[in-house]
Structures are given as structure tokens and as C-alpha cells.
Amino acid sequence: AQKITQTQPGMFVQEKEAVTLDCTYDTSDPSYGLFWYKQPSSGEMIFLIYQGSYDQQNATEGRYSLNFQKARKSANLVISASQLGDSAMYFCATGPYSGSARQLTFGSGTQLTVLP
Amino acid sequence: EAQVTQNPRYLITVTGKKLTVTCSQNMNHEYMSWYRQDPGLGLRQIYYSMNVEVTDKGDVPEGYKVSRKEKRNFPLILESPSPNQTSLYFCASILSGKSTDTQYFGPGTRLTVL
């Protein structure tokens, strides 16, 4: 069984600053994947970034990077140069097989507000 | 355009009145699933389907049924809805990749059971 913990229900960041959203995970699977999704106020789920448990380097996608610390079981999302459009709910999730988005376990989410 | 569609998008119903939320994808994906989203709990998987006629329970299947008679459709059935099934429901399908899957979510169905 997997578990995701997001300890920050809400976060505020000033526009153009960087922000880190925390995610810790617990899994007994030897191979697993970590995902981050964004949910704007309109409600749709938008995939942001993925990290496999065997990946040596931290994943990056544009302004998003995933700070993966395997020993600490953390997979924090870093958003650089925040924009007003980044205001949204952010979910961390894990799946039982590296690369697989099947049977994901999600965290409770972090509501990010970007201030002008 | 590749997409997952859900209908209805909003539904208010009463306890015990059977309802079906439809989900359809036009990408020929084999894997589809249903999630519910509740405040403070994130998304939780209800059921998933690996292919036509192959379905299995997720983490919170009680009170729900699904069927997969065609590859493109994966309806969610609430035979006797109760107020604790008031939630935001997402259907999703997955494109299996060489190294990473790509998950496509539907727009969501907001269900209120009175």
C-alpha cells in the first residue's frame, strides 16, 4: 500500500518568486513513480511532472522541477518564477510501478495562491 | 482532439435514485479508471479497467458499479446513491508509454446527493 502526505494545506508566494510544495511518500514497492498534478479553480486535472524511483536525476519540466530525495522519501515540487496563473491546488501522487499512472494514490493537496 | 468526456457535468439527485455517469474516450486506450475527489482527502480510486470486460476494485468501491462493454466507454453506476457519495468524480484513461504512462482526465462530474 502507498501513502502520500502533503503537510501544507495552503501556501502563499509572491509573484516571480520560487516556491516549494512538500510531498512525502510511503511505499513498500521496490519500484514506483511520483507524479504532480495541478488543479486550477476550473477543476480539470493537469499533469505537471513525473519522477521514477530509479531515475538518477531530478525531473524538470520548464518552470517545474521535482526535488527527489529517496532516502527521505520526499518528492517536493519546486515552481520557479511563480506566475498568477500558478494559483491552483497541487496534488502529489504515487503509483506502484515505475512509469505507471495506474492505481495512483494521491495526497490531500496544497492550495497555492500567488500574490501580485 | 484527444479527450475524455463525462456526462453529466453536474447532477443533483436524491437518496436512492439510481444514476449513471458516463465516461468516453476517443484514444483507444485500454486502461480506464474512476476517481472521487473530496476535500482534505485528495483523489481516491473507485474502480479501474484494464480492458474490455476486465474491471477491478480500487480503494473505495463500496456503493459503486462499473462496466466495460466497449473499449471507449466506462460508465460509473450508483444503484442507490447516498449523501456520502456527494463528491467530484473524475474519469481517466491511460496511454501506456515506453517509459512513462500519460493519464488523461475527464473534466469531472460534480454530484450532490440530497
PDB file of N, CA, C and O in Angstrom, chain B residues 33-105:
ATOM      1  N   SER B  33     -10.160   4.452 -15.573  1.00  0.00           N
ATOM      2  CA  SER B  33     -10.443   4.371 -14.139  1.00  0.00           C
ATOM      3  C   SER B  33     -11.356   5.509 -13.706  1.00  0.00           C
ATOM      4  O   SER B  33     -11.549   6.492 -14.441  1.00  0.00           O
ATOM      5  N   TRP B  34     -11.910   5.356 -12.526  1.00  0.00           N
ATOM      6  CA  TRP B  34     -12.738   6.362 -11.891  1.00  0.00           C
ATOM      7  C   TRP B  34     -12.124   6.742 -10.550  1.00  0.00           C
ATOM      8  O   TRP B  34     -11.697   5.878  -9.784  1.00  0.00           O
ATOM      9  N   TYR B  35     -12.128   8.057 -10.286  1.00  0.00           N
ATOM     10  CA  TYR B  35     -11.688   8.589  -9.007  1.00  0.00           C
ATOM     11  C   TYR B  35     -12.797   9.468  -8.443  1.00  0.00           C
ATOM     12  O   TYR B  35     -13.571  10.054  -9.180  1.00  0.00           O
ATOM     13  N   ARG B  36     -12.800   9.591  -7.130  1.00  0.00           N
ATOM     14  CA  ARG B  36     -13.613  10.616  -6.492  1.00  0.00           C
ATOM     15  C   ARG B  36     -12.685  11.544  -5.721  1.00  0.00           C
ATOM     16  O   ARG B  36     -11.660  11.108  -5.175  1.00  0.00           O
ATOM     17  N   GLN B  37     -13.045  12.819  -5.701  1.00  0.00           N
ATOM     18  CA  GLN B  37     -12.245  13.825  -5.010  1.00  0.00           C
ATOM     19  C   GLN B  37     -13.066  14.461  -3.913  1.00  0.00           C
ATOM     20  O   GLN B  37     -14.153  14.996  -4.166  1.00  0.00           O
ATOM     21  N   ASP B  38     -12.544  14.424  -2.706  1.00  0.00           N
ATOM     22  CA  ASP B  38     -13.201  15.025  -1.556  1.00  0.00           C
ATOM     23  C   ASP B  38     -12.223  15.939  -0.834  1.00  0.00           C
ATOM     24  O   ASP B  38     -11.021  15.628  -0.757  1.00  0.00           O
ATOM     25  N   PRO B  39     -12.710  17.048  -0.282  1.00  0.00           N
ATOM     26  CA  PRO B  39     -11.816  17.990   0.406  1.00  0.00           C
ATOM     27  C   PRO B  39     -11.028  17.313   1.509  1.00  0.00           C
ATOM     28  O   PRO B  39     -11.581  16.572   2.322  1.00  0.00           O
ATOM     29  N   GLY B  40      -9.732  17.580   1.529  1.00  0.00           N
ATOM     30  CA  GLY B  40      -8.883  17.010   2.567  1.00  0.00           C
ATOM     31  C   GLY B  40      -8.466  15.573   2.339  1.00  0.00           C
ATOM     32  O   GLY B  40      -7.645  15.039   3.084  1.00  0.00           O
ATOM     33  N   LEU B  41      -9.018  14.960   1.282  1.00  0.00           N
ATOM     34  CA  LEU B  41      -8.700  13.547   1.018  1.00  0.00           C
ATOM     35  C   LEU B  41      -8.034  13.354  -0.332  1.00  0.00           C
ATOM     36  O   LEU B  41      -7.582  12.245  -0.640  1.00  0.00           O
ATOM     37  N   GLY B  42      -8.006  14.351  -1.143  1.00  0.00           N
ATOM     38  CA  GLY B  42      -7.435  14.205  -2.476  1.00  0.00           C
ATOM     39  C   GLY B  42      -8.320  13.335  -3.351  1.00  0.00           C
ATOM     40  O   GLY B  42      -9.537  13.251  -3.161  1.00  0.00           O
ATOM     41  N   LEU B  43      -7.707  12.669  -4.305  1.00  0.00           N
ATOM     42  CA  LEU B  43      -8.433  11.765  -5.198  1.00  0.00           C
ATOM     43  C   LEU B  43      -8.229  10.334  -4.726  1.00  0.00           C
ATOM     44  O   LEU B  43      -7.110   9.949  -4.360  1.00  0.00           O
ATOM     45  N   ARG B  44      -9.295   9.579  -4.778  1.00  0.00           N
ATOM     46  CA  ARG B  44      -9.223   8.170  -4.410  1.00  0.00           C
ATOM     47  C   ARG B  44      -9.836   7.347  -5.530  1.00  0.00           C
ATOM     48  O   ARG B  44     -10.903   7.664  -6.038  1.00  0.00           O
ATOM     49  N   GLN B  45      -9.166   6.244  -5.861  1.00  0.00           N
ATOM     50  CA  GLN B  45      -9.627   5.429  -6.980  1.00  0.00           C
ATOM     51  C   GLN B  45     -10.803   4.555  -6.562  1.00  0.00           C
ATOM     52  O   GLN B  45     -10.760   3.864  -5.538  1.00  0.00           O
ATOM     53  N   ILE B  46     -11.833   4.544  -7.408  1.00  0.00           N
ATOM     54  CA  ILE B  46     -13.040   3.773  -7.119  1.00  0.00           C
ATOM     55  C   ILE B  46     -12.967   2.407  -7.806  1.00  0.00           C
ATOM     56  O   ILE B  46     -13.086   1.355  -7.164  1.00  0.00           O
ATOM     57  N   TYR B  47     -12.834   2.416  -9.113  1.00  0.00           N
ATOM     58  CA  TYR B  47     -12.693   1.216  -9.933  1.00  0.00           C
ATOM     59  C   TYR B  47     -11.740   1.526 -11.078  1.00  0.00           C
ATOM     60  O   TYR B  47     -11.557   2.676 -11.455  1.00  0.00           O
ATOM     61  N   TYR B  48     -11.174   0.466 -11.618  1.00  0.00           N
ATOM     62  CA  TYR B  48     -10.390   0.620 -12.824  1.00  0.00           C
ATOM     63  C   TYR B  48     -10.665  -0.560 -13.754  1.00  0.00           C
ATOM     64  O   TYR B  48     -11.196  -1.592 -13.340  1.00  0.00           O
ATOM     65  N   SER B  49     -10.276  -0.359 -15.011  1.00  0.00           N
ATOM     66  CA  SER B  49     -10.492  -1.398 -16.014  1.00  0.00           C
ATOM     67  C   SER B  49      -9.248  -1.508 -16.878  1.00  0.00           C
ATOM     68  O   SER B  49      -8.789  -0.508 -17.438  1.00  0.00           O
ATOM     69  N   MET B  50      -8.735  -2.713 -16.978  1.00  0.00           N
ATOM     70  CA  MET B  50      -7.535  -2.945 -17.785  1.00  0.00           C
ATOM     71  C   MET B  50      -7.871  -3.113 -19.261  1.00  0.00           C
ATOM     72  O   MET B  50      -7.009  -2.922 -20.124  1.00  0.00           O
ATOM     73  N   ASN B  51      -9.113  -3.512 -19.540  1.00  0.00           N
ATOM     74  CA  ASN B  51      -9.529  -3.698 -20.925  1.00  0.00           C
ATOM     75  C   ASN B  51     -11.017  -4.052 -20.931  1.00  0.00           C
ATOM     76  O   ASN B  51     -11.660  -4.120 -19.874  1.00  0.00           O
ATOM     77  N   VAL B  52     -11.556  -4.306 -22.088  1.00  0.00           N
ATOM     78  CA  VAL B  52     -12.969  -4.659 -22.206  1.00  0.00           C
ATOM     79  C   VAL B  52     -13.252  -5.894 -21.348  1.00  0.00           C
ATOM     80  O   VAL B  52     -12.500  -6.868 -21.377  1.00  0.00           O
ATOM     81  N   GLU B  53     -14.322  -5.793 -20.564  1.00  0.00           N
ATOM     82  CA  GLU B  53     -14.783  -6.882 -19.703  1.00  0.00           C
ATOM     83  C   GLU B  53     -13.819  -7.215 -18.567  1.00  0.00           C
ATOM     84  O   GLU B  53     -13.983  -8.237 -17.897  1.00  0.00           O
ATOM     85  N   VAL B  54     -12.827  -6.371 -18.315  1.00  0.00           N
ATOM     86  CA  VAL B  54     -11.876  -6.583 -17.219  1.00  0.00           C
ATOM     87  C   VAL B  54     -11.912  -5.365 -16.301  1.00  0.00           C
ATOM     88  O   VAL B  54     -11.418  -4.296 -16.661  1.00  0.00           O
ATOM     89  N   THR B  55     -12.534  -5.545 -15.132  1.00  0.00           N
ATOM     90  CA  THR B  55     -12.621  -4.444 -14.180  1.00  0.00           C
ATOM     91  C   THR B  55     -12.175  -4.936 -12.801  1.00  0.00           C
ATOM     92  O   THR B  55     -12.235  -6.133 -12.508  1.00  0.00           O
ATOM     93  N   ASP B  56     -11.772  -3.997 -11.971  1.00  0.00           N
ATOM     94  CA  ASP B  56     -11.344  -4.365 -10.623  1.00  0.00           C
ATOM     95  C   ASP B  56     -11.557  -3.197  -9.680  1.00  0.00           C
ATOM     96  O   ASP B  56     -11.639  -2.029 -10.100  1.00  0.00           O
ATOM     97  N   LYS B  57     -11.664  -3.534  -8.407  1.00  0.00           N
ATOM     98  CA  LYS B  57     -11.924  -2.530  -7.386  1.00  0.00           C
ATOM     99  C   LYS B  57     -10.684  -1.702  -7.107  1.00  0.00           C
ATOM    100  O   LYS B  57      -9.557  -2.215  -7.095  1.00  0.00           O
ATOM    101  N   GLY B  58     -10.937  -0.413  -6.855  1.00  0.00           N
ATOM    102  CA  GLY B  58      -9.884   0.455  -6.378  1.00  0.00           C
ATOM    103  C   GLY B  58      -9.928   0.524  -4.855  1.00  0.00           C
ATOM    104  O   GLY B  58     -10.258  -0.461  -4.191  1.00  0.00           O
ATOM    105  N   ASP B  59      -9.653   1.687  -4.336  1.00  0.00           N
ATOM    106  CA  ASP B  59      -9.568   1.848  -2.885  1.00  0.00           C
ATOM    107  C   ASP B  59     -10.926   2.072  -2.208  1.00  0.00           C
ATOM    108  O   ASP B  59     -11.096   1.766  -1.038  1.00  0.00           O
ATOM    109  N   VAL B  60     -11.879   2.631  -2.940  1.00  0.00           N
ATOM    110  CA  VAL B  60     -13.182   2.968  -2.340  1.00  0.00           C
ATOM    111  C   VAL B  60     -14.336   2.523  -3.237  1.00  0.00           C
ATOM    112  O   VAL B  60     -15.126   3.323  -3.714  1.00  0.00           O
ATOM    113  N   PRO B  61     -14.522   1.214  -3.460  1.00  0.00           N
ATOM    114  CA  PRO B  61     -15.522   0.754  -4.419  1.00  0.00           C
ATOM    115  C   PRO B  61     -16.947   0.625  -3.865  1.00  0.00           C
ATOM    116  O   PRO B  61     -17.889   0.474  -4.651  1.00  0.00           O
ATOM    117  N   GLU B  62     -17.100   0.705  -2.543  1.00  0.00           N
ATOM    118  CA  GLU B  62     -18.417   0.422  -1.955  1.00  0.00           C
ATOM    119  C   GLU B  62     -19.451   1.414  -2.453  1.00  0.00           C
ATOM    120  O   GLU B  62     -19.255   2.633  -2.386  1.00  0.00           O
ATOM    121  N   GLY B  63     -20.593   0.889  -2.902  1.00  0.00           N
ATOM    122  CA  GLY B  63     -21.687   1.728  -3.369  1.00  0.00           C
ATOM    123  C   GLY B  63     -21.634   2.056  -4.846  1.00  0.00           C
ATOM    124  O   GLY B  63     -22.498   2.787  -5.350  1.00  0.00           O
ATOM    125  N   TYR B  64     -20.629   1.551  -5.540  1.00  0.00           N
ATOM    126  CA  TYR B  64     -20.452   1.836  -6.963  1.00  0.00           C
ATOM    127  C   TYR B  64     -20.380   0.544  -7.773  1.00  0.00           C
ATOM    128  O   TYR B  64     -19.978  -0.495  -7.280  1.00  0.00           O
ATOM    129  N   LYS B  65     -20.791   0.647  -9.028  1.00  0.00           N
ATOM    130  CA  LYS B  65     -20.588  -0.419 -10.004  1.00  0.00           C
ATOM    131  C   LYS B  65     -20.045   0.203 -11.274  1.00  0.00           C
ATOM    132  O   LYS B  65     -20.269   1.388 -11.546  1.00  0.00           O
ATOM    133  N   VAL B  66     -19.369  -0.610 -12.052  1.00  0.00           N
ATOM    134  CA  VAL B  66     -18.877  -0.166 -13.354  1.00  0.00           C
ATOM    135  C   VAL B  66     -19.098  -1.280 -14.355  1.00  0.00           C
ATOM    136  O   VAL B  66     -19.365  -2.429 -13.987  1.00  0.00           O
ATOM    137  N   SER B  67     -18.994  -0.937 -15.623  1.00  0.00           N
ATOM    138  CA  SER B  67     -18.998  -1.945 -16.674  1.00  0.00           C
ATOM    139  C   SER B  67     -18.079  -1.475 -17.799  1.00  0.00           C
ATOM    140  O   SER B  67     -17.846  -0.276 -17.951  1.00  0.00           O
ATOM    141  N   ARG B  68     -17.560  -2.428 -18.551  1.00  0.00           N
ATOM    142  CA  ARG B  68     -16.699  -2.060 -19.691  1.00  0.00           C
ATOM    143  C   ARG B  68     -17.030  -3.006 -20.837  1.00  0.00           C
ATOM    144  O   ARG B  68     -16.367  -4.006 -21.079  1.00  0.00           O
ATOM    145  N   LYS B  69     -18.092  -2.639 -21.525  1.00  0.00           N
ATOM    146  CA  LYS B  69     -18.549  -3.459 -22.636  1.00  0.00           C
ATOM    147  C   LYS B  69     -17.871  -3.062 -23.950  1.00  0.00           C
ATOM    148  O   LYS B  69     -17.789  -3.854 -24.888  1.00  0.00           O
ATOM    149  N   GLU B  70     -17.442  -1.827 -24.009  1.00  0.00           N
ATOM    150  CA  GLU B  70     -16.726  -1.338 -25.185  1.00  0.00           C
ATOM    151  C   GLU B  70     -15.462  -0.644 -24.689  1.00  0.00           C
ATOM    152  O   GLU B  70     -15.425  -0.136 -23.574  1.00  0.00           O
ATOM    153  N   LYS B  71     -14.473  -0.611 -25.547  1.00  0.00           N
ATOM    154  CA  LYS B  71     -13.206  -0.023 -25.134  1.00  0.00           C
ATOM    155  C   LYS B  71     -13.343   1.448 -24.794  1.00  0.00           C
ATOM    156  O   LYS B  71     -12.706   1.953 -23.871  1.00  0.00           O
ATOM    157  N   ARG B  72     -14.167   2.177 -25.515  1.00  0.00           N
ATOM    158  CA  ARG B  72     -14.215   3.617 -25.348  1.00  0.00           C
ATOM    159  C   ARG B  72     -15.038   4.059 -24.143  1.00  0.00           C
ATOM    160  O   ARG B  72     -14.868   5.169 -23.661  1.00  0.00           O
ATOM    161  N   ASN B  73     -15.939   3.225 -23.634  1.00  0.00           N
ATOM    162  CA  ASN B  73     -16.877   3.663 -22.591  1.00  0.00           C
ATOM    163  C   ASN B  73     -16.651   2.954 -21.259  1.00  0.00           C
ATOM    164  O   ASN B  73     -16.414   1.732 -21.228  1.00  0.00           O
ATOM    165  N   PHE B  74     -16.786   3.705 -20.197  1.00  0.00           N
ATOM    166  CA  PHE B  74     -16.582   3.138 -18.852  1.00  0.00           C
ATOM    167  C   PHE B  74     -17.541   3.854 -17.895  1.00  0.00           C
ATOM    168  O   PHE B  74     -17.129   4.729 -17.126  1.00  0.00           O
ATOM    169  N   PRO B  75     -18.813   3.498 -17.908  1.00  0.00           N
ATOM    170  CA  PRO B  75     -19.784   4.190 -17.060  1.00  0.00           C
ATOM    171  C   PRO B  75     -19.656   3.828 -15.580  1.00  0.00           C
ATOM    172  O   PRO B  75     -19.302   2.691 -15.242  1.00  0.00           O
ATOM    173  N   LEU B  76     -19.968   4.783 -14.746  1.00  0.00           N
ATOM    174  CA  LEU B  76     -19.991   4.599 -13.293  1.00  0.00           C
ATOM    175  C   LEU B  76     -21.450   4.601 -12.849  1.00  0.00           C
ATOM    176  O   LEU B  76     -22.188   5.533 -13.161  1.00  0.00           O
ATOM    177  N   ILE B  77     -21.838   3.549 -12.150  1.00  0.00           N
ATOM    178  CA  ILE B  77     -23.227   3.366 -11.761  1.00  0.00           C
ATOM    179  C   ILE B  77     -23.362   3.446 -10.246  1.00  0.00           C
ATOM    180  O   ILE B  77     -22.636   2.756  -9.521  1.00  0.00           O
ATOM    181  N   LEU B  78     -24.299   4.295  -9.803  1.00  0.00           N
ATOM    182  CA  LEU B  78     -24.651   4.349  -8.391  1.00  0.00           C
ATOM    183  C   LEU B  78     -26.071   3.833  -8.281  1.00  0.00           C
ATOM    184  O   LEU B  78     -27.020   4.518  -8.675  1.00  0.00           O
ATOM    185  N   GLU B  79     -26.230   2.622  -7.811  1.00  0.00           N
ATOM    186  CA  GLU B  79     -27.545   1.988  -7.830  1.00  0.00           C
ATOM    187  C   GLU B  79     -28.471   2.576  -6.770  1.00  0.00           C
ATOM    188  O   GLU B  79     -29.675   2.702  -6.982  1.00  0.00           O
ATOM    189  N   SER B  80     -27.927   2.961  -5.641  1.00  0.00           N
ATOM    190  CA  SER B  80     -28.726   3.576  -4.582  1.00  0.00           C
ATOM    191  C   SER B  80     -27.875   4.652  -3.909  1.00  0.00           C
ATOM    192  O   SER B  80     -27.318   4.441  -2.827  1.00  0.00           O
ATOM    193  N   PRO B  81     -27.797   5.817  -4.557  1.00  0.00           N
ATOM    194  CA  PRO B  81     -26.893   6.852  -4.047  1.00  0.00           C
ATOM    195  C   PRO B  81     -27.256   7.291  -2.628  1.00  0.00           C
ATOM    196  O   PRO B  81     -28.446   7.328  -2.250  1.00  0.00           O
ATOM    197  N   SER B  82     -26.219   7.635  -1.881  1.00  0.00           N
ATOM    198  CA  SER B  82     -26.420   8.153  -0.533  1.00  0.00           C
ATOM    199  C   SER B  82     -25.662   9.478  -0.406  1.00  0.00           C
ATOM    200  O   SER B  82     -24.758   9.753  -1.199  1.00  0.00           O
ATOM    201  N   PRO B  83     -26.008  10.291   0.583  1.00  0.00           N
ATOM    202  CA  PRO B  83     -25.359  11.607   0.710  1.00  0.00           C
ATOM    203  C   PRO B  83     -23.843  11.527   0.821  1.00  0.00           C
ATOM    204  O   PRO B  83     -23.143  12.454   0.398  1.00  0.00           O
ATOM    205  N   ASN B  84     -23.295  10.446   1.350  1.00  0.00           N
ATOM    206  CA  ASN B  84     -21.833  10.359   1.460  1.00  0.00           C
ATOM    207  C   ASN B  84     -21.153  10.100   0.115  1.00  0.00           C
ATOM    208  O   ASN B  84     -19.917  10.022   0.033  1.00  0.00           O
ATOM    209  N   GLN B  85     -21.944   9.973  -0.932  1.00  0.00           N
ATOM    210  CA  GLN B  85     -21.386   9.875  -2.284  1.00  0.00           C
ATOM    211  C   GLN B  85     -21.393  11.222  -3.006  1.00  0.00           C
ATOM    212  O   GLN B  85     -21.018  11.309  -4.174  1.00  0.00           O
ATOM    213  N   THR B  86     -21.801  12.243  -2.288  1.00  0.00           N
ATOM    214  CA  THR B  86     -21.654  13.601  -2.806  1.00  0.00           C
ATOM    215  C   THR B  86     -20.168  13.883  -2.959  1.00  0.00           C
ATOM    216  O   THR B  86     -19.404  13.789  -1.990  1.00  0.00           O
ATOM    217  N   SER B  87     -19.753  14.188  -4.182  1.00  0.00           N
ATOM    218  CA  SER B  87     -18.332  14.308  -4.445  1.00  0.00           C
ATOM    219  C   SER B  87     -18.112  14.825  -5.860  1.00  0.00           C
ATOM    220  O   SER B  87     -19.053  15.005  -6.632  1.00  0.00           O
ATOM    221  N   LEU B  88     -16.849  15.051  -6.175  1.00  0.00           N
ATOM    222  CA  LEU B  88     -16.427  15.378  -7.536  1.00  0.00           C
ATOM    223  C   LEU B  88     -15.800  14.116  -8.113  1.00  0.00           C
ATOM    224  O   LEU B  88     -14.862  13.571  -7.529  1.00  0.00           O
ATOM    225  N   TYR B  89     -16.314  13.669  -9.248  1.00  0.00           N
ATOM    226  CA  TYR B  89     -15.872  12.413  -9.841  1.00  0.00           C
ATOM    227  C   TYR B  89     -15.084  12.674 -11.127  1.00  0.00           C
ATOM    228  O   TYR B  89     -15.507  13.466 -11.969  1.00  0.00           O
ATOM    229  N   PHE B  90     -13.977  11.966 -11.241  1.00  0.00           N
ATOM    230  CA  PHE B  90     -13.146  12.061 -12.437  1.00  0.00           C
ATOM    231  C   PHE B  90     -12.998  10.688 -13.073  1.00  0.00           C
ATOM    232  O   PHE B  90     -12.703   9.698 -12.406  1.00  0.00           O
ATOM    233  N   CYS B  91     -13.181  10.664 -14.386  1.00  0.00           N
ATOM    234  CA  CYS B  91     -12.833   9.515 -15.180  1.00  0.00           C
ATOM    235  C   CYS B  91     -11.472   9.783 -15.818  1.00  0.00           C
ATOM    236  O   CYS B  91     -11.129  10.953 -16.089  1.00  0.00           O
ATOM    237  N   ALA B  92     -10.701   8.737 -16.043  1.00  0.00           N
ATOM    238  CA  ALA B  92      -9.392   8.917 -16.654  1.00  0.00           C
ATOM    239  C   ALA B  92      -9.077   7.721 -17.531  1.00  0.00           C
ATOM    240  O   ALA B  92      -9.565   6.611 -17.293  1.00  0.00           O
ATOM    241  N   SER B  93      -8.278   7.968 -18.556  1.00  0.00           N
ATOM    242  CA  SER B  93      -7.761   6.871 -19.356  1.00  0.00           C
ATOM    243  C   SER B  93      -6.253   7.051 -19.471  1.00  0.00           C
ATOM    244  O   SER B  93      -5.732   8.154 -19.283  1.00  0.00           O
ATOM    245  N   ILE B  94      -5.580   5.959 -19.760  1.00  0.00           N
ATOM    246  CA  ILE B  94      -4.115   5.989 -19.764  1.00  0.00           C
ATOM    247  C   ILE B  94      -3.558   5.493 -21.082  1.00  0.00           C
ATOM    248  O   ILE B  94      -3.969   4.443 -21.582  1.00  0.00           O
ATOM    249  N   LEU B  95      -2.635   6.270 -21.608  1.00  0.00           N
ATOM    250  CA  LEU B  95      -1.830   5.846 -22.738  1.00  0.00           C
ATOM    251  C   LEU B  95      -0.544   5.263 -22.160  1.00  0.00           C
ATOM    252  O   LEU B  95       0.228   5.985 -21.517  1.00  0.00           O
ATOM    253  N   SER B  96      -0.340   3.979 -22.372  1.00  0.00           N
ATOM    254  CA  SER B  96       0.875   3.346 -21.846  1.00  0.00           C
ATOM    255  C   SER B  96       2.052   3.709 -22.725  1.00  0.00           C
ATOM    256  O   SER B  96       2.028   3.476 -23.932  1.00  0.00           O
ATOM    257  N   GLY B  97       3.089   4.292 -22.102  1.00  0.00           N
ATOM    258  CA  GLY B  97       4.262   4.694 -22.854  1.00  0.00           C
ATOM    259  C   GLY B  97       5.407   3.731 -22.640  1.00  0.00           C
ATOM    260  O   GLY B  97       5.337   2.857 -21.784  1.00  0.00           O
ATOM    261  N   LYS B  98       6.484   3.941 -23.410  1.00  0.00           N
ATOM    262  CA  LYS B  98       7.664   3.072 -23.270  1.00  0.00           C
ATOM    263  C   LYS B  98       8.250   3.190 -21.879  1.00  0.00           C
ATOM    264  O   LYS B  98       8.660   2.204 -21.260  1.00  0.00           O
ATOM    265  N   SER B  99       8.335   4.420 -21.371  1.00  0.00           N
ATOM    266  CA  SER B  99       8.922   4.593 -20.043  1.00  0.00           C
ATOM    267  C   SER B  99       7.917   5.145 -19.043  1.00  0.00           C
ATOM    268  O   SER B  99       8.012   4.867 -17.855  1.00  0.00           O
ATOM    269  N   THR B 100       6.972   5.931 -19.530  1.00  0.00           N
ATOM    270  CA  THR B 100       6.018   6.574 -18.626  1.00  0.00           C
ATOM    271  C   THR B 100       4.625   6.593 -19.243  1.00  0.00           C
ATOM    272  O   THR B 100       4.477   6.870 -20.433  1.00  0.00           O
ATOM    273  N   ASP B 101       3.622   6.315 -18.402  1.00  0.00           N
ATOM    274  CA  ASP B 101       2.238   6.441 -18.855  1.00  0.00           C
ATOM    275  C   ASP B 101       1.849   7.919 -18.922  1.00  0.00           C
ATOM    276  O   ASP B 101       2.382   8.745 -18.187  1.00  0.00           O
ATOM    277  N   THR B 102       0.881   8.197 -19.768  1.00  0.00           N
ATOM    278  CA  THR B 102       0.256   9.519 -19.795  1.00  0.00           C
ATOM    279  C   THR B 102      -1.207   9.346 -19.432  1.00  0.00           C
ATOM    280  O   THR B 102      -1.913   8.571 -20.082  1.00  0.00           O
ATOM    281  N   GLN B 103      -1.631  10.012 -18.383  1.00  0.00           N
ATOM    282  CA  GLN B 103      -3.011   9.884 -17.915  1.00  0.00           C
ATOM    283  C   GLN B 103      -3.824  11.087 -18.387  1.00  0.00           C
ATOM    284  O   GLN B 103      -3.413  12.231 -18.195  1.00  0.00           O
ATOM    285  N   TYR B 104      -4.965  10.800 -18.981  1.00  0.00           N
ATOM    286  CA  TYR B 104      -5.876  11.830 -19.453  1.00  0.00           C
ATOM    287  C   TYR B 104      -7.102  11.819 -18.545  1.00  0.00           C
ATOM    288  O   TYR B 104      -7.779  10.797 -18.438  1.00  0.00           O
ATOM    289  N   PHE B 105      -7.372  12.955 -17.927  1.00  0.00           N
ATOM    290  CA  PHE B 105      -8.536  13.069 -17.071  1.00  0.00           C
ATOM    291  C   PHE B 105      -9.697  13.703 -17.827  1.00  0.00           C
ATOM    292  O   PHE B 105      -9.505  14.590 -18.661  1.00  0.00           O
TER     293      PHE B 105
END
